[in-house]
Amino acid sequence: MVWRLHLSDQSIPYLDILSGGNHPLLACWIRHNYVAYYDLITGNQVGEKFITATGMEDRRGDAWQLFLANLIAPNGVYLPFVRLEGVTVFLSKDGKLRLYQSGTTDLYLENLGEETSLVIHDDGFVAVGLDRFLGLVAALDRSGDIHIFQQNIKVGVFPTGLTPRSELRASIAISDGGSAVYVCDGETIIRTDSSGKIHKKITSHYPIRQIVCSPNGLILLTHDFENGVIRAYEGATFTPTHQRFGIDLLLEAQPRQLLADMPPRAVTISALDVDDSGNIAFSMSGVICVTHRERMDSIPRLQSLF
């Protein structure tokens, strides 16, 4: 189950491992309105969908319900999000709770047809995340404070010590159930929880492009802007466990085409995801790859001499 596939001459912006349902799939966003589905094990394509926003003006109407039905993958699992023109829609696992992000200042939560505005900050936010299981929402504002909501109820605003900057990319990853909330300003990562308490903090020696975590929160992955290295950490302790250049993982993966181009070594990783079993999906330029954490180089742990 280590394969690669050349899909496009342009970078792949988003990848989502869709576990559960009747079979695990990989959702590959080739364009913002076109998603293709691949069998996570074999790499065979099992479906595709052009997604066009209809009925946004009336989210109770039939057109909107038809649009939502298009967000279900062939294995019966809802996509975690879809980016439309002017708005990003985050979805819970059952699709009944939806978080709408419009620009950097407006967040709306819809649950069972009731829509609530989530007040964040006048200056807006730089990263947003949704717990797809219980509906926890976390948003990092420009001053480095994190705003936490349990669905439409505001838990509070908590300082993180992070320093979001325009030249770096902030990101948030939340485990199912919200017990682990990972927040990154592009250099430093913290692990907090639904109460806003900070449990761990680590500062990297490289600029972080993105963080992702497994649904159970036990695996944390990062990749950098400069060298295309994927790094794995224990989520609870931030202990580094594995790392490897993405291009090396691509080179050892089984091509699913007879004639398949490889991205240049200078190209960095554009999308990344991981599941509870350690299966990793990533993209470099227009090439996607599915591999496993055990294919990466293990990082030796320091042992006490006494």
Short mmCIF file of C-alpha atoms in Angstrom, two decimals:
data_model
loop_
_atom_site.label_atom_id
_atom_site.label_comp_id
_atom_site.label_asym_id
_atom_site.label_seq_id
_atom_site.Cartn_x
_atom_site.Cartn_y
_atom_site.Cartn_z
CA MET A 1 0.00 0.00 0.00
CA VAL A 2 2.68 2.46 -1.10
CA TRP A 3 1.77 4.12 -4.36
CA ARG A 4 2.02 7.34 -6.31
CA LEU A 5 0.00 8.91 -9.08
CA HIS A 6 0.71 11.87 -11.36
CA LEU A 7 -2.56 13.80 -11.70
CA SER A 8 -1.82 17.35 -12.79
CA ASP A 9 0.80 19.83 -13.93
CA GLN A 10 -0.30 22.08 -11.06
CA SER A 11 0.02 21.55 -7.33
CA ILE A 12 -2.68 19.62 -5.48
CA PRO A 13 -3.97 21.99 -2.78
CA TYR A 14 -5.80 19.57 -0.45
CA LEU A 15 -5.89 15.87 0.41
CA ASP A 16 -8.21 14.10 2.86
CA ILE A 17 -8.02 10.50 4.05
CA LEU A 18 -11.64 9.39 4.47
CA SER A 19 -11.66 6.54 6.97
CA GLY A 20 -14.79 4.75 8.02
CA GLY A 21 -17.66 3.90 5.75
CA ASN A 22 -17.29 0.74 3.72
CA HIS A 23 -13.69 1.37 2.60
CA PRO A 24 -10.99 3.99 3.23
CA LEU A 25 -10.60 6.49 0.41
CA LEU A 26 -8.36 9.41 -0.45
CA ALA A 27 -10.11 12.60 -1.54
CA CYS A 28 -7.87 14.60 -3.85
CA TRP A 29 -8.82 18.19 -4.64
CA ILE A 30 -7.35 18.71 -8.10
CA ARG A 31 -9.12 22.05 -8.36
CA HIS A 32 -11.19 23.96 -5.83
CA ASN A 33 -14.40 22.63 -7.39
CA TYR A 34 -13.22 19.19 -8.53
CA VAL A 35 -12.49 16.29 -6.20
CA ALA A 36 -11.39 12.81 -7.27
CA TYR A 37 -11.62 9.76 -5.02
CA TYR A 38 -9.03 6.98 -4.87
CA ASP A 39 -8.93 3.67 -3.05
CA LEU A 40 -6.45 4.28 -0.23
CA ILE A 41 -5.05 0.75 -0.51
CA THR A 42 -4.75 0.24 -4.26
CA GLY A 43 -4.73 3.75 -5.71
CA ASN A 44 -7.57 2.91 -8.11
CA GLN A 45 -9.93 5.78 -8.87
CA VAL A 46 -13.44 5.08 -7.59
CA GLY A 47 -15.22 8.33 -8.38
CA GLU A 48 -15.07 12.05 -9.01
CA LYS A 49 -17.27 15.05 -8.47
CA PHE A 50 -17.53 18.61 -9.72
CA ILE A 51 -18.89 20.59 -6.79
CA THR A 52 -20.77 23.81 -7.52
CA ALA A 53 -22.29 25.91 -4.78
CA THR A 54 -26.03 26.19 -5.23
CA GLY A 55 -28.63 27.50 -2.82
CA MET A 56 -26.25 29.50 -0.59
CA GLU A 57 -28.84 32.26 -0.29
CA ASP A 58 -31.37 29.81 1.20
CA ARG A 59 -29.68 27.11 3.24
CA ARG A 60 -33.04 25.54 4.01
CA GLY A 61 -34.01 25.07 0.37
CA ASP A 62 -33.87 22.02 -1.89
CA ALA A 63 -30.94 23.35 -3.92
CA TRP A 64 -28.76 23.60 -0.81
CA GLN A 65 -29.73 20.09 0.29
CA LEU A 66 -28.72 18.79 -3.12
CA PHE A 67 -25.39 20.57 -2.77
CA LEU A 68 -24.80 18.95 0.63
CA ALA A 69 -25.55 15.52 -0.83
CA ASN A 70 -22.67 16.05 -3.26
CA LEU A 71 -20.28 16.31 -0.29
CA ILE A 72 -20.65 12.61 0.53
CA ALA A 73 -17.82 10.43 -0.77
CA PRO A 74 -18.46 7.07 -2.49
CA ASN A 75 -17.76 5.25 0.81
CA GLY A 76 -20.55 7.18 2.55
CA VAL A 77 -18.25 9.56 4.47
CA TYR A 78 -18.74 13.33 4.43
CA LEU A 79 -15.86 15.44 3.17
CA PRO A 80 -14.28 17.39 6.05
CA PHE A 81 -14.54 20.68 4.17
CA VAL A 82 -15.14 22.29 0.81
CA ARG A 83 -13.77 25.64 -0.34
CA LEU A 84 -16.17 27.65 -2.45
CA GLU A 85 -15.92 31.11 -3.89
CA GLY A 86 -15.91 33.42 -0.88
CA VAL A 87 -16.65 30.78 1.78
CA THR A 88 -15.20 27.60 3.27
CA VAL A 89 -17.61 25.02 4.68
CA PHE A 90 -16.37 22.65 7.41
CA LEU A 91 -18.55 19.60 8.08
CA SER A 92 -19.01 17.26 11.02
CA LYS A 93 -18.76 13.52 10.43
CA ASP A 94 -22.53 13.17 10.11
CA GLY A 95 -22.87 16.35 8.03
CA LYS A 96 -25.47 17.84 10.39
CA LEU A 97 -23.16 20.49 11.86
CA ARG A 98 -21.51 22.94 9.48
CA LEU A 99 -19.09 25.78 10.08
CA TYR A 100 -18.98 28.57 7.50
CA GLN A 101 -15.87 30.71 7.20
CA SER A 102 -16.23 33.85 5.11
CA GLY A 103 -13.06 35.91 4.77
CA THR A 104 -11.05 36.40 7.96
CA THR A 105 -13.72 37.92 10.19
CA ASP A 106 -16.96 35.97 9.80
CA LEU A 107 -17.71 32.53 11.24
CA TYR A 108 -21.18 30.99 11.33
CA LEU A 109 -22.15 27.66 12.85
CA GLU A 110 -25.20 25.80 11.59
CA ASN A 111 -26.59 22.92 13.61
CA LEU A 112 -29.83 21.19 12.68
CA GLY A 113 -30.94 24.20 10.65
CA GLU A 114 -30.17 26.83 13.31
CA GLU A 115 -27.38 29.26 12.39
CA THR A 116 -25.31 31.23 14.93
CA SER A 117 -22.64 33.89 14.40
CA LEU A 118 -19.43 33.15 16.30
CA VAL A 119 -17.88 36.45 17.39
CA ILE A 120 -14.08 36.25 17.18
CA HIS A 121 -12.14 39.49 16.99
CA ASP A 122 -12.41 42.79 15.14
CA ASP A 123 -9.05 42.16 13.47
CA GLY A 124 -10.10 38.72 12.27
CA PHE A 125 -8.43 35.33 12.55
CA VAL A 126 -5.59 33.53 10.80
CA ALA A 127 -6.54 29.86 11.30
CA VAL A 128 -9.71 27.90 12.05
CA GLY A 129 -10.39 24.27 12.99
CA LEU A 130 -13.44 22.11 13.68
CA ASP A 131 -13.71 18.98 15.80
CA ARG A 132 -15.78 16.84 13.46
CA PHE A 133 -17.08 14.59 16.22
CA LEU A 134 -18.44 16.90 18.95
CA GLY A 135 -18.34 20.28 17.22
CA LEU A 136 -15.59 22.14 19.08
CA VAL A 137 -14.44 25.20 17.11
CA ALA A 138 -11.02 26.83 17.56
CA ALA A 139 -9.88 30.05 15.88
CA LEU A 140 -6.51 31.77 16.23
CA ASP A 141 -6.66 35.55 16.01
CA ARG A 142 -3.96 37.90 14.77
CA SER A 143 -2.75 38.70 18.29
CA GLY A 144 -2.10 35.04 19.06
CA ASP A 145 -5.13 34.35 21.27
CA ILE A 146 -7.24 31.27 20.65
CA HIS A 147 -11.03 31.46 20.71
CA ILE A 148 -12.74 28.21 21.67
CA PHE A 149 -16.40 27.37 21.19
CA GLN A 150 -18.26 24.20 22.08
CA GLN A 151 -20.59 24.32 19.12
CA ASN A 152 -22.34 27.73 19.48
CA ILE A 153 -21.32 28.29 23.13
CA LYS A 154 -18.19 30.35 23.64
CA VAL A 155 -15.84 28.67 26.13
CA GLY A 156 -13.42 31.59 26.23
CA VAL A 157 -10.45 33.43 24.76
CA PHE A 158 -7.04 32.16 25.85
CA PRO A 159 -3.48 33.45 25.33
CA THR A 160 -1.16 31.02 23.56
CA GLY A 161 2.16 32.83 23.40
CA LEU A 162 2.10 32.34 19.62
CA THR A 163 3.02 35.16 17.25
CA PRO A 164 1.20 34.92 13.91
CA ARG A 165 3.08 36.68 11.12
CA SER A 166 2.10 37.40 7.55
CA GLU A 167 5.16 35.65 6.09
CA LEU A 168 4.36 32.38 7.91
CA ARG A 169 1.29 30.17 7.70
CA ALA A 170 -0.77 29.48 10.81
CA SER A 171 -2.75 26.24 11.07
CA ILE A 172 -4.95 24.31 13.49
CA ALA A 173 -5.53 20.55 13.78
CA ILE A 174 -8.12 19.07 16.17
CA SER A 175 -8.60 15.45 17.19
CA ASP A 176 -12.04 13.85 17.17
CA GLY A 177 -13.72 14.82 20.42
CA GLY A 178 -11.53 17.90 20.90
CA SER A 179 -9.22 16.44 23.56
CA ALA A 180 -6.19 17.61 21.55
CA VAL A 181 -6.12 20.99 19.81
CA TYR A 182 -2.85 21.67 17.99
CA VAL A 183 -2.15 25.27 17.04
CA CYS A 184 0.83 26.49 15.02
CA ASP A 185 1.96 30.00 14.06
CA GLY A 186 4.49 28.73 11.50
CA GLU A 187 7.32 28.26 13.99
CA THR A 188 5.88 27.15 17.33
CA ILE A 189 3.28 24.47 18.03
CA ILE A 190 1.18 24.18 21.17
CA ARG A 191 -1.21 21.46 22.30
CA THR A 192 -4.20 22.70 24.20
CA ASP A 193 -7.64 21.25 24.88
CA SER A 194 -11.29 22.27 24.98
CA SER A 195 -10.67 24.30 28.17
CA GLY A 196 -7.85 26.36 26.64
CA LYS A 197 -5.18 24.88 28.94
CA ILE A 198 -1.77 24.54 27.26
CA HIS A 199 -0.22 21.10 27.82
CA LYS A 200 2.79 21.13 25.50
CA LYS A 201 4.81 23.58 23.45
CA ILE A 202 7.62 23.13 20.95
CA THR A 203 9.50 25.56 18.73
CA SER A 204 10.89 24.22 15.47
CA HIS A 205 14.15 25.06 13.73
CA TYR A 206 12.39 25.23 10.36
CA PRO A 207 9.39 27.18 8.99
CA ILE A 208 6.30 24.99 9.22
CA ARG A 209 3.94 25.05 6.28
CA GLN A 210 1.19 22.92 7.83
CA ILE A 211 0.34 20.67 10.75
CA VAL A 212 -2.11 17.75 10.65
CA CYS A 213 -3.06 15.18 13.26
CA SER A 214 -4.61 11.74 13.14
CA PRO A 215 -8.30 11.62 14.14
CA ASN A 216 -7.37 10.12 17.53
CA GLY A 217 -4.77 12.87 18.06
CA LEU A 218 -1.89 10.46 18.74
CA ILE A 219 0.11 11.30 15.58
CA LEU A 220 1.14 14.84 14.66
CA LEU A 221 2.72 15.56 11.28
CA THR A 222 4.43 18.68 9.98
CA HIS A 223 6.05 19.66 6.72
CA ASP A 224 8.24 22.63 6.01
CA PHE A 225 8.47 25.36 3.39
CA GLU A 226 12.11 24.87 2.50
CA ASN A 227 13.18 21.23 2.22
CA GLY A 228 10.05 19.13 1.76
CA VAL A 229 10.66 17.08 4.90
CA ILE A 230 7.75 15.32 6.59
CA ARG A 231 8.21 14.97 10.36
CA ALA A 232 6.15 12.83 12.75
CA TYR A 233 5.70 13.42 16.48
CA GLU A 234 3.89 11.72 19.33
CA GLY A 235 0.91 13.95 19.82
CA ALA A 236 0.85 13.73 23.60
CA THR A 237 4.52 14.51 24.22
CA PHE A 238 5.77 16.18 21.01
CA THR A 239 8.53 13.56 20.95
CA PRO A 240 9.87 13.32 17.37
CA THR A 241 9.54 9.76 16.06
CA HIS A 242 10.11 9.77 12.28
CA GLN A 243 11.19 12.02 9.45
CA ARG A 244 12.03 11.76 5.76
CA PHE A 245 12.22 13.85 2.61
CA GLY A 246 8.95 13.69 0.71
CA ILE A 247 10.76 13.19 -2.59
CA ASP A 248 12.44 10.04 -1.22
CA LEU A 249 9.08 8.63 -0.17
CA LEU A 250 7.79 9.35 -3.68
CA LEU A 251 10.75 7.62 -5.34
CA GLU A 252 10.16 4.34 -3.50
CA ALA A 253 6.39 4.34 -4.05
CA GLN A 254 4.88 2.11 -6.73
CA PRO A 255 3.76 4.21 -9.75
CA ARG A 256 0.18 3.64 -10.82
CA GLN A 257 0.95 4.73 -14.40
CA LEU A 258 3.30 3.37 -17.06
CA LEU A 259 4.65 6.82 -17.81
CA ALA A 260 4.70 8.95 -14.68
CA ASP A 261 6.63 12.18 -14.27
CA MET A 262 8.30 12.97 -10.97
CA PRO A 263 8.24 16.47 -9.47
CA PRO A 264 11.56 18.32 -9.32
CA ARG A 265 13.46 18.01 -6.06
CA ALA A 266 13.07 21.71 -5.39
CA VAL A 267 9.27 21.42 -5.16
CA THR A 268 7.88 21.40 -1.65
CA ILE A 269 4.87 19.54 -0.26
CA SER A 270 1.51 21.17 -0.91
CA ALA A 271 -0.93 18.92 1.01
CA LEU A 272 -0.70 16.36 3.81
CA ASP A 273 -2.93 14.06 5.87
CA VAL A 274 -2.59 11.08 8.24
CA ASP A 275 -4.97 8.52 9.73
CA ASP A 276 -4.99 6.60 13.02
CA SER A 277 -3.08 3.67 11.51
CA GLY A 278 -0.18 5.85 10.38
CA ASN A 279 -1.13 5.91 6.69
CA ILE A 280 0.15 9.17 5.18
CA ALA A 281 -1.03 10.94 2.04
CA PHE A 282 0.84 13.90 0.60
CA SER A 283 1.31 15.75 -2.66
CA MET A 284 4.27 17.36 -4.37
CA SER A 285 3.39 19.46 -7.39
CA GLY A 286 0.77 17.39 -9.24
CA VAL A 287 1.88 14.03 -7.83
CA ILE A 288 0.06 12.36 -4.92
CA CYS A 289 1.58 9.64 -2.77
CA VAL A 290 0.20 7.27 -0.15
CA THR A 291 2.75 5.74 2.19
CA HIS A 292 3.11 4.85 5.88
CA ARG A 293 4.89 6.33 8.85
CA GLU A 294 7.03 3.19 9.13
CA ARG A 295 8.49 4.00 5.70
CA MET A 296 10.07 7.07 7.22
CA ASP A 297 13.38 7.12 9.08
CA SER A 298 13.04 6.48 12.80
CA ILE A 299 14.53 9.08 15.12
CA PRO A 300 16.55 7.43 17.92
CA ARG A 301 15.38 8.25 21.42
CA LEU A 302 17.85 9.48 23.96
CA GLN A 303 18.65 6.81 26.51
CA SER A 304 19.83 7.47 30.05
CA LEU A 305 23.38 6.29 30.73
CA PHE A 306 22.52 5.37 34.29
#
